[in-house]
Short mmCIF file of the N, C-alpha and C atoms (twelve columns), coordinates in Angstrom:
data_MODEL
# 
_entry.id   MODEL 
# 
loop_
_atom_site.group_PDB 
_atom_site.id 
_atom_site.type_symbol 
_atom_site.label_atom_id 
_atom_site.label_alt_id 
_atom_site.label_comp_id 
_atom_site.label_asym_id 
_atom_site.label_seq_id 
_atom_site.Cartn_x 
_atom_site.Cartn_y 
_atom_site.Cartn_z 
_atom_site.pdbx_PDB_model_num 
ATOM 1   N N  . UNK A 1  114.937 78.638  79.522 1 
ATOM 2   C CA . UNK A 1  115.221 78.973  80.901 1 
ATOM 3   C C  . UNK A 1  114.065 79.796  81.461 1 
ATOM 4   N N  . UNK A 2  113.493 79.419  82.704 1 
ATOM 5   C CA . UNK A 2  112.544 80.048  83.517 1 
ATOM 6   C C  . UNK A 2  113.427 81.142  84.356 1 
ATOM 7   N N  . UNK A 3  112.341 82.356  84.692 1 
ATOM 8   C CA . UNK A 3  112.552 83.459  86.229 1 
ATOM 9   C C  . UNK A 3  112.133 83.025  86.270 1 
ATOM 10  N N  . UNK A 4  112.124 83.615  88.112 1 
ATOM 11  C CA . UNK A 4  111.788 83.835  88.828 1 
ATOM 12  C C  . UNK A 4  111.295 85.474  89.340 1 
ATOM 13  N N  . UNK A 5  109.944 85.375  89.575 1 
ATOM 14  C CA . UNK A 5  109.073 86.457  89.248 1 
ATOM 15  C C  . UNK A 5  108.493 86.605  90.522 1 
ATOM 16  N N  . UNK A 6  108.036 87.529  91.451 1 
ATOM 17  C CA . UNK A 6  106.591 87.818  92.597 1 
ATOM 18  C C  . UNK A 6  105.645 88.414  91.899 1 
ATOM 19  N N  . UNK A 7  104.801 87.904  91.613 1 
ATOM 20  C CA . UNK A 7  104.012 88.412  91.163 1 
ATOM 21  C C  . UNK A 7  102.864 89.279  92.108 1 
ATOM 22  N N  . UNK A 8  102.684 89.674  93.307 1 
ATOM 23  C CA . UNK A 8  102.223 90.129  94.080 1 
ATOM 24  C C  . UNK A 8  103.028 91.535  94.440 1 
ATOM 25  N N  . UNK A 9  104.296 91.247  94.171 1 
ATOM 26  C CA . UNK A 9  105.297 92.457  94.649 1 
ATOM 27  C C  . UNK A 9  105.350 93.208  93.206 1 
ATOM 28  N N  . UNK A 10 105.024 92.432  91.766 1 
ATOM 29  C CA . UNK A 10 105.271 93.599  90.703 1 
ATOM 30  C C  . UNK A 10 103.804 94.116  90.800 1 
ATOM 31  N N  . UNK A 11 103.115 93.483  91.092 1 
ATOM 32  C CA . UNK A 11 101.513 94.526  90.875 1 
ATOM 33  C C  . UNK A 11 101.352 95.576  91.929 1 
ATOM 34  N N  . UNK A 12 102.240 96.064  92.928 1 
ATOM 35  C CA . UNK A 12 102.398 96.696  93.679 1 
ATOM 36  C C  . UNK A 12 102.121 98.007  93.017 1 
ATOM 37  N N  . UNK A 13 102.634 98.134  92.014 1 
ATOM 38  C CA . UNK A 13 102.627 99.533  91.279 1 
ATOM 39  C C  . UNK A 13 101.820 98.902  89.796 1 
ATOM 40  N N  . UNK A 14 100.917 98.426  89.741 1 
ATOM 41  C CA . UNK A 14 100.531 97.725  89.139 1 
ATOM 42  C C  . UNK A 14 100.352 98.996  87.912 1 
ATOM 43  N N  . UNK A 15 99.515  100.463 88.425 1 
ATOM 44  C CA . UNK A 15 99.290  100.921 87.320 1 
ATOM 45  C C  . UNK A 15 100.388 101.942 87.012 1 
ATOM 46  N N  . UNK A 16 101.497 101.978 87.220 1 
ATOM 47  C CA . UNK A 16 102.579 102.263 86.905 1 
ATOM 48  C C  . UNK A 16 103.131 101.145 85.929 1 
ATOM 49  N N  . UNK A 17 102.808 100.263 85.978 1 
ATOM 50  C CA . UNK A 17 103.691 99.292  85.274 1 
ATOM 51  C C  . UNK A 17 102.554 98.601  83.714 1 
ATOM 52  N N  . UNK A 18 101.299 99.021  83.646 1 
ATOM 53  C CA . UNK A 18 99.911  99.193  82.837 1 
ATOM 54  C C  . UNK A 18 99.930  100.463 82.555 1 
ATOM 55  N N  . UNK A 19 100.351 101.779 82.731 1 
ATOM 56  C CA . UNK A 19 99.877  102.754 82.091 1 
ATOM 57  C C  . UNK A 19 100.981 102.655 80.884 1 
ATOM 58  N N  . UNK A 20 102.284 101.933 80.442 1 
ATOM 59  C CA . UNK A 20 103.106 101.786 79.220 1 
ATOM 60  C C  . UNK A 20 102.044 101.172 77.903 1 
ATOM 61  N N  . UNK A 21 101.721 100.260 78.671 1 
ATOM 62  C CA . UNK A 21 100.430 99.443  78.012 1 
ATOM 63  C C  . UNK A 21 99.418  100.698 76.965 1 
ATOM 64  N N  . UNK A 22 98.885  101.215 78.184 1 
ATOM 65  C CA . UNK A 22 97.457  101.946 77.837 1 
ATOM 66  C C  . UNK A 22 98.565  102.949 76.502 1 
ATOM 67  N N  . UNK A 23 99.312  103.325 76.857 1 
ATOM 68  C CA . UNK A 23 99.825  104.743 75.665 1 
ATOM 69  C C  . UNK A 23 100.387 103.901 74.613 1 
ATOM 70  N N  . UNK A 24 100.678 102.724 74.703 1 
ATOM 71  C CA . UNK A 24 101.213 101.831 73.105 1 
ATOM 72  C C  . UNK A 24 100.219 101.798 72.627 1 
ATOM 73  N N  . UNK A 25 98.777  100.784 73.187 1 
ATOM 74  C CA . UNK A 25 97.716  100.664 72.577 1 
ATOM 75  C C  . UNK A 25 97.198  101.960 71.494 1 
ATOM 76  N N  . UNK A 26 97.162  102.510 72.432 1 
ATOM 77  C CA . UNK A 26 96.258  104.042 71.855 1 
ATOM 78  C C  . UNK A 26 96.838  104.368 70.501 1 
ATOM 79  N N  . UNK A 27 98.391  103.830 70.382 1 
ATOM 80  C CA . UNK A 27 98.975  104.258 69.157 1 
ATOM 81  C C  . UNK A 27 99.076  103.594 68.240 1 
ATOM 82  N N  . UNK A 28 98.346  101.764 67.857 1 
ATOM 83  C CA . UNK A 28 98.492  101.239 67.165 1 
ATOM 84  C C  . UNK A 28 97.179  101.510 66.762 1 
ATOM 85  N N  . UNK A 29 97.294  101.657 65.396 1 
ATOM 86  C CA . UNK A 29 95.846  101.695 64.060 1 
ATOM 87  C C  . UNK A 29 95.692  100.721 63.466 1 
ATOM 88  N N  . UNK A 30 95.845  99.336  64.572 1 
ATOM 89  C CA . UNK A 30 95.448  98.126  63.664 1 
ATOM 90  C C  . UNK A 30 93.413  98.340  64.204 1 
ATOM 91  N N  . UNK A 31 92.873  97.759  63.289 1 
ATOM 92  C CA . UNK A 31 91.324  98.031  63.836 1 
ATOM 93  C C  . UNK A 31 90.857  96.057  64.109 1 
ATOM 94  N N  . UNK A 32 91.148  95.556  63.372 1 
ATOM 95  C CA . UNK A 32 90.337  94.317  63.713 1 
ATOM 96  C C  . UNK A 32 91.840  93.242  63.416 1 
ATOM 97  N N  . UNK A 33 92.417  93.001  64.146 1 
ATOM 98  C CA . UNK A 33 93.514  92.131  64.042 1 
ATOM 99  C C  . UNK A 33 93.246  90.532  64.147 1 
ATOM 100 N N  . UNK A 34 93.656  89.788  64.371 1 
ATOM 101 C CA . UNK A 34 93.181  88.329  63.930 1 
ATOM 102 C C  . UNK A 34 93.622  87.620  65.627 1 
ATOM 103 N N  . UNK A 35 94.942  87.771  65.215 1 
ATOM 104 C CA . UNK A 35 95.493  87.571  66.632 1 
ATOM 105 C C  . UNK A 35 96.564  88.374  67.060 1 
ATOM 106 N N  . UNK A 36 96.862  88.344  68.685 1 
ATOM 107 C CA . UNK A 36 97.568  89.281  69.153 1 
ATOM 108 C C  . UNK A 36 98.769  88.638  70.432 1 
ATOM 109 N N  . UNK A 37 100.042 88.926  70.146 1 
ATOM 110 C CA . UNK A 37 100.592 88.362  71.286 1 
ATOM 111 C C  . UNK A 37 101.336 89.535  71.898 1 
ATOM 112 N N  . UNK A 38 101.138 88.770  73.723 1 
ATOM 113 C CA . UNK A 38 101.977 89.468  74.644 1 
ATOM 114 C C  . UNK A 38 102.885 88.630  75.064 1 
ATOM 115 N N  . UNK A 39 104.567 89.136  74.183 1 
ATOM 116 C CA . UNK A 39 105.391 89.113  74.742 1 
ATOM 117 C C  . UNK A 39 105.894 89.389  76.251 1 
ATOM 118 N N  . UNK A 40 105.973 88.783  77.784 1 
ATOM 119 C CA . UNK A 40 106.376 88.806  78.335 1 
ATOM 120 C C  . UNK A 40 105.175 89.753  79.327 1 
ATOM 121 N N  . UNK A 41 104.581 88.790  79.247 1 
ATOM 122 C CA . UNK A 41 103.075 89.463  79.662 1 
ATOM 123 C C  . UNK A 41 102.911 89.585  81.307 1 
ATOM 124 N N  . UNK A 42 103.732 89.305  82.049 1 
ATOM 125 C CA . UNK A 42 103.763 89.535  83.292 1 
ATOM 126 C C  . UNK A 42 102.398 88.659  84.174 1 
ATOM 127 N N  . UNK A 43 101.795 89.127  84.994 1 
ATOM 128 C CA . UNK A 43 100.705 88.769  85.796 1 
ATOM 129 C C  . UNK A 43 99.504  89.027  84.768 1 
ATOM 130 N N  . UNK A 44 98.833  89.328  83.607 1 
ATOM 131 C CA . UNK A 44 98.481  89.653  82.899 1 
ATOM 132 C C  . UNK A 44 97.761  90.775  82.790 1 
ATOM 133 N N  . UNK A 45 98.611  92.064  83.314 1 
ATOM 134 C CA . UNK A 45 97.949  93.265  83.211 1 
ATOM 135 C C  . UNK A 45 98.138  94.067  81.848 1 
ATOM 136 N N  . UNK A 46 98.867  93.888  81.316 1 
ATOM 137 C CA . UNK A 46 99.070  94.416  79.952 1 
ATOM 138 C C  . UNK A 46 98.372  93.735  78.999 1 
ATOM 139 N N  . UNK A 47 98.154  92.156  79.225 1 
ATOM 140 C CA . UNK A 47 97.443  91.391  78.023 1 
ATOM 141 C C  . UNK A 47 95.756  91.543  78.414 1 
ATOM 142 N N  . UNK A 48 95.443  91.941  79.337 1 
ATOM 143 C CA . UNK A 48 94.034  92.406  79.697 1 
ATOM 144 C C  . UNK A 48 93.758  93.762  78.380 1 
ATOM 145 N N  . UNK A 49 94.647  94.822  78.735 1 
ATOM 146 C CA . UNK A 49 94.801  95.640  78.171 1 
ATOM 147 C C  . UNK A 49 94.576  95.446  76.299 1 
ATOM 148 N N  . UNK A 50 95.016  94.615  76.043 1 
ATOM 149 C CA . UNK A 50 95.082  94.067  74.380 1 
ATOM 150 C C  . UNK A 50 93.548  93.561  74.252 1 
ATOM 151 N N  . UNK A 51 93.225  92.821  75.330 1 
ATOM 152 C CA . UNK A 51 92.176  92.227  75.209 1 
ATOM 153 C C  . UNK A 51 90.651  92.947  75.235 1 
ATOM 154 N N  . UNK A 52 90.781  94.002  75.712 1 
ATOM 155 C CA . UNK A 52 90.020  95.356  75.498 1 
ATOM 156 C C  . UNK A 52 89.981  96.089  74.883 1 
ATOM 157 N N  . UNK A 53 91.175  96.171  73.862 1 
ATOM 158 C CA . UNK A 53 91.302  96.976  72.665 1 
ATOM 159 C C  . UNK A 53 90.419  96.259  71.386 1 
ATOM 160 N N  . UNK A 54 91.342  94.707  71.347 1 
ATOM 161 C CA . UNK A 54 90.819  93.945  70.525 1 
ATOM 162 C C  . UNK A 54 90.268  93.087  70.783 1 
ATOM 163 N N  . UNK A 55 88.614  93.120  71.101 1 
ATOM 164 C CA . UNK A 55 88.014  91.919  72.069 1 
ATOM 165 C C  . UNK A 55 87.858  90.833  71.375 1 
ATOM 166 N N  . UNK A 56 88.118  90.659  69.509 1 
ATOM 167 C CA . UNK A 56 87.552  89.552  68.600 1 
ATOM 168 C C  . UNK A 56 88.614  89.204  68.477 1 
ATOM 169 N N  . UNK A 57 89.993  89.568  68.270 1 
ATOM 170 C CA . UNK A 57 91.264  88.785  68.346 1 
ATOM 171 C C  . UNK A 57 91.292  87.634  69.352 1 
ATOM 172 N N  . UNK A 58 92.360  86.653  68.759 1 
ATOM 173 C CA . UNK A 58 92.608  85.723  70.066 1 
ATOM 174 C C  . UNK A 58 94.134  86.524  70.093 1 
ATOM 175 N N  . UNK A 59 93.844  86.472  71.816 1 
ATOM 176 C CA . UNK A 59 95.161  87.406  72.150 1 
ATOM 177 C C  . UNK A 59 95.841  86.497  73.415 1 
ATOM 178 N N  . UNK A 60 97.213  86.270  73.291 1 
ATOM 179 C CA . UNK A 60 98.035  85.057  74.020 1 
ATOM 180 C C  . UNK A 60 99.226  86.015  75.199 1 
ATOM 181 N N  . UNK A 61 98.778  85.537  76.533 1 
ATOM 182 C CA . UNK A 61 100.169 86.084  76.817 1 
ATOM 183 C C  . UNK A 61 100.992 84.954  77.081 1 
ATOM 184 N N  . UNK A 62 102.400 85.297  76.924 1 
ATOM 185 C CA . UNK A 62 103.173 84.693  77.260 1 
ATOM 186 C C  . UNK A 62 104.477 85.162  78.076 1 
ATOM 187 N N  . UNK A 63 105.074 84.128  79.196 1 
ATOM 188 C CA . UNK A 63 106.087 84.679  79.770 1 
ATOM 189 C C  . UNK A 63 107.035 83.348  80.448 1 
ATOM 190 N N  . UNK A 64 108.012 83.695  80.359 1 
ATOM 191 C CA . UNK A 64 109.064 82.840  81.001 1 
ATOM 192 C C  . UNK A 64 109.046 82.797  82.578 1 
ATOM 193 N N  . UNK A 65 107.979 83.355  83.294 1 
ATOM 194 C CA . UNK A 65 107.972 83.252  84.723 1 
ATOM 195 C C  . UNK A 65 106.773 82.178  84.645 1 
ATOM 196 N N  . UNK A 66 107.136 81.216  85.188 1 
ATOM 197 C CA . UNK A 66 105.518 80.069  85.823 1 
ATOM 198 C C  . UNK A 66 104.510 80.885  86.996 1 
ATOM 199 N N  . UNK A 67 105.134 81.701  87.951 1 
ATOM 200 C CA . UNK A 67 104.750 82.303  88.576 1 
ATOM 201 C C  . UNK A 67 103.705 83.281  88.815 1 
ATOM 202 N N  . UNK A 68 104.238 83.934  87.284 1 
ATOM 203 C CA . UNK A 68 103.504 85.571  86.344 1 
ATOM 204 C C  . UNK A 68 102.323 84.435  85.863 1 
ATOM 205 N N  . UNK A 69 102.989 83.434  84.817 1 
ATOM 206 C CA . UNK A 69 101.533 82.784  84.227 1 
ATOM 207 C C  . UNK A 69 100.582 82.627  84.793 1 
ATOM 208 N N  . UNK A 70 100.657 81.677  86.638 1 
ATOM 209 C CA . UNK A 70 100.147 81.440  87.464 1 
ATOM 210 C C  . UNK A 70 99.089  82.359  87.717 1 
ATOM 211 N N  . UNK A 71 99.779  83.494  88.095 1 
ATOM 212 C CA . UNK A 71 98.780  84.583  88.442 1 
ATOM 213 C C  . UNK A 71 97.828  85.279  87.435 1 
ATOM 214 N N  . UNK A 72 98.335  85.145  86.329 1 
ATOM 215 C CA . UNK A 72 97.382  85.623  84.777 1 
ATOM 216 C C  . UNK A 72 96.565  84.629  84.807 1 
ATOM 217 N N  . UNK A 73 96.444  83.430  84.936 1 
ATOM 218 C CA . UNK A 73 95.728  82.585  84.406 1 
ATOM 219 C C  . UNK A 73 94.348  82.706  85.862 1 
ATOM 220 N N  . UNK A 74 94.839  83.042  87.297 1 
ATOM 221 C CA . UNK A 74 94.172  83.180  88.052 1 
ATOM 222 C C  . UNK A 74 93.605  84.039  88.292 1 
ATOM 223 N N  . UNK A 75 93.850  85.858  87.429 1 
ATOM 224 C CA . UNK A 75 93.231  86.979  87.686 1 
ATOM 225 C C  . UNK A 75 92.491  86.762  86.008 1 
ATOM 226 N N  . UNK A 76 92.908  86.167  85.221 1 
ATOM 227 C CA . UNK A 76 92.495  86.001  83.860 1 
ATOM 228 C C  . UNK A 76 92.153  84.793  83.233 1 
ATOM 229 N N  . UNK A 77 90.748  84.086  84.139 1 
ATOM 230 C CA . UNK A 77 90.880  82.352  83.623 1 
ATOM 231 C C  . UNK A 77 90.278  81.984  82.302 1 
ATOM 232 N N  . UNK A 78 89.832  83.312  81.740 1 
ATOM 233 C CA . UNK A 78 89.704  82.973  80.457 1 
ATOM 234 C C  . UNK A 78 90.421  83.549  79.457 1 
ATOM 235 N N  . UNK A 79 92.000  83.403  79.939 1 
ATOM 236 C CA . UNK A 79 92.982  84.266  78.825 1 
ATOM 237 C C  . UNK A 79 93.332  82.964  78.413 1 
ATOM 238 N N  . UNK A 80 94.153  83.186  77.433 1 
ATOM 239 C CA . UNK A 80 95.166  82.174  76.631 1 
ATOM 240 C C  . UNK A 80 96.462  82.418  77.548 1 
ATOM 241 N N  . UNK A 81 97.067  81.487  78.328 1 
ATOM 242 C CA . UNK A 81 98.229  82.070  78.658 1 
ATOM 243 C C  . UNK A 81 99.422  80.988  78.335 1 
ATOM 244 N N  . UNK A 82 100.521 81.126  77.971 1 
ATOM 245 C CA . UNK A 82 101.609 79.999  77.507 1 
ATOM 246 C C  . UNK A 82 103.039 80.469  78.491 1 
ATOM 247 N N  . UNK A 83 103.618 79.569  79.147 1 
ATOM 248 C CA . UNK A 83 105.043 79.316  79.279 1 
ATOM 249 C C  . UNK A 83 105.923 79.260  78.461 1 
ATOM 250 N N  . UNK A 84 106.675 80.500  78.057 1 
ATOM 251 C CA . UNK A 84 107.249 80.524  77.181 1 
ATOM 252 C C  . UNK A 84 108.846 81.240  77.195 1 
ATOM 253 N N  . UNK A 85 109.877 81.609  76.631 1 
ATOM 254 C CA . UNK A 85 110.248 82.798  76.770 1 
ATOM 255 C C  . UNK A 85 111.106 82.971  74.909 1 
ATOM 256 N N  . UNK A 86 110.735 84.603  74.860 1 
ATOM 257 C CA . UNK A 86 110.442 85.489  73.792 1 
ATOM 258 C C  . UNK A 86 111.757 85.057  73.157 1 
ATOM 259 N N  . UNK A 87 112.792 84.650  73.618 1 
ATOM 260 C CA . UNK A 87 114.267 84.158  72.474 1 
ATOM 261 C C  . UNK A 87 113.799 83.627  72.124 1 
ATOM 262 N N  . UNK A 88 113.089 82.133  72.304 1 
ATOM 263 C CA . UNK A 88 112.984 81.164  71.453 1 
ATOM 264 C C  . UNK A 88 111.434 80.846  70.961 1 
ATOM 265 N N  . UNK A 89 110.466 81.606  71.879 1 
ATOM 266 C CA . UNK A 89 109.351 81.479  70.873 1 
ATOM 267 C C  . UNK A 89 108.939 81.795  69.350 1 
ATOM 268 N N  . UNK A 90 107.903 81.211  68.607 1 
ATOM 269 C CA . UNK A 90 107.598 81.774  67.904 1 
ATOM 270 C C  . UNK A 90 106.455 81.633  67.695 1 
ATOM 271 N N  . UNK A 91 105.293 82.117  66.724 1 
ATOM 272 C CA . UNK A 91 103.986 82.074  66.321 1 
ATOM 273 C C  . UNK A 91 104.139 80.784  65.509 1 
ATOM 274 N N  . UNK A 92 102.552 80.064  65.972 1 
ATOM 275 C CA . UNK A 92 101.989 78.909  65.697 1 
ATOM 276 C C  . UNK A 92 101.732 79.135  63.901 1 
ATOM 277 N N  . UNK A 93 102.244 78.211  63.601 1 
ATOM 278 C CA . UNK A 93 101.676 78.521  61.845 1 
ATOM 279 C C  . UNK A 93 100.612 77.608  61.489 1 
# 
């Protein structure tokens, strides 16, 4: 099942809704990870965020809004981005 997402109206507070991001990052002590996924990655301001931590990872967002993807893939055209949603996904083996 798809949302329905604005993606123009959640970036409104964009760094209100990225500074959760910035204080998780800071707290994971992985150093060179392989790959990295964003669960429910919104417009892709949080998976930017991953992608700056870990620039050699391949890092995926994903989200159940077409909308959010839309706009990640257009503020981020060289992200990985997938249509997905987090119940039923899982990692590619």
């Amino acid at each position: 099942m798809t949302s329905s997402w604005d993606p123009s109206r959640y970036l409104r507070f964009g760094g209100e809704r990225t500074r959760p991001s910035h204080d998780l990052v800071s707290r994971i002590f992985v150093d060179a990870p392989v790959s990295v996924v964003d669960l429910g990655c919104g417009p892709g301001n949080s998976t930017r965020v991953l992608r700056e931590r870990w620039p050699a990872a391949t890092v995926v967002g994903v989200d159940n809004s077409a909308a959010m993807i839309e706009s990640a893939r257009s503020a981020f055209p060289d992200g990985e981005w997938t249509l997905g949603d987090m119940e039923t996904w899982s990692a590619p083996t």
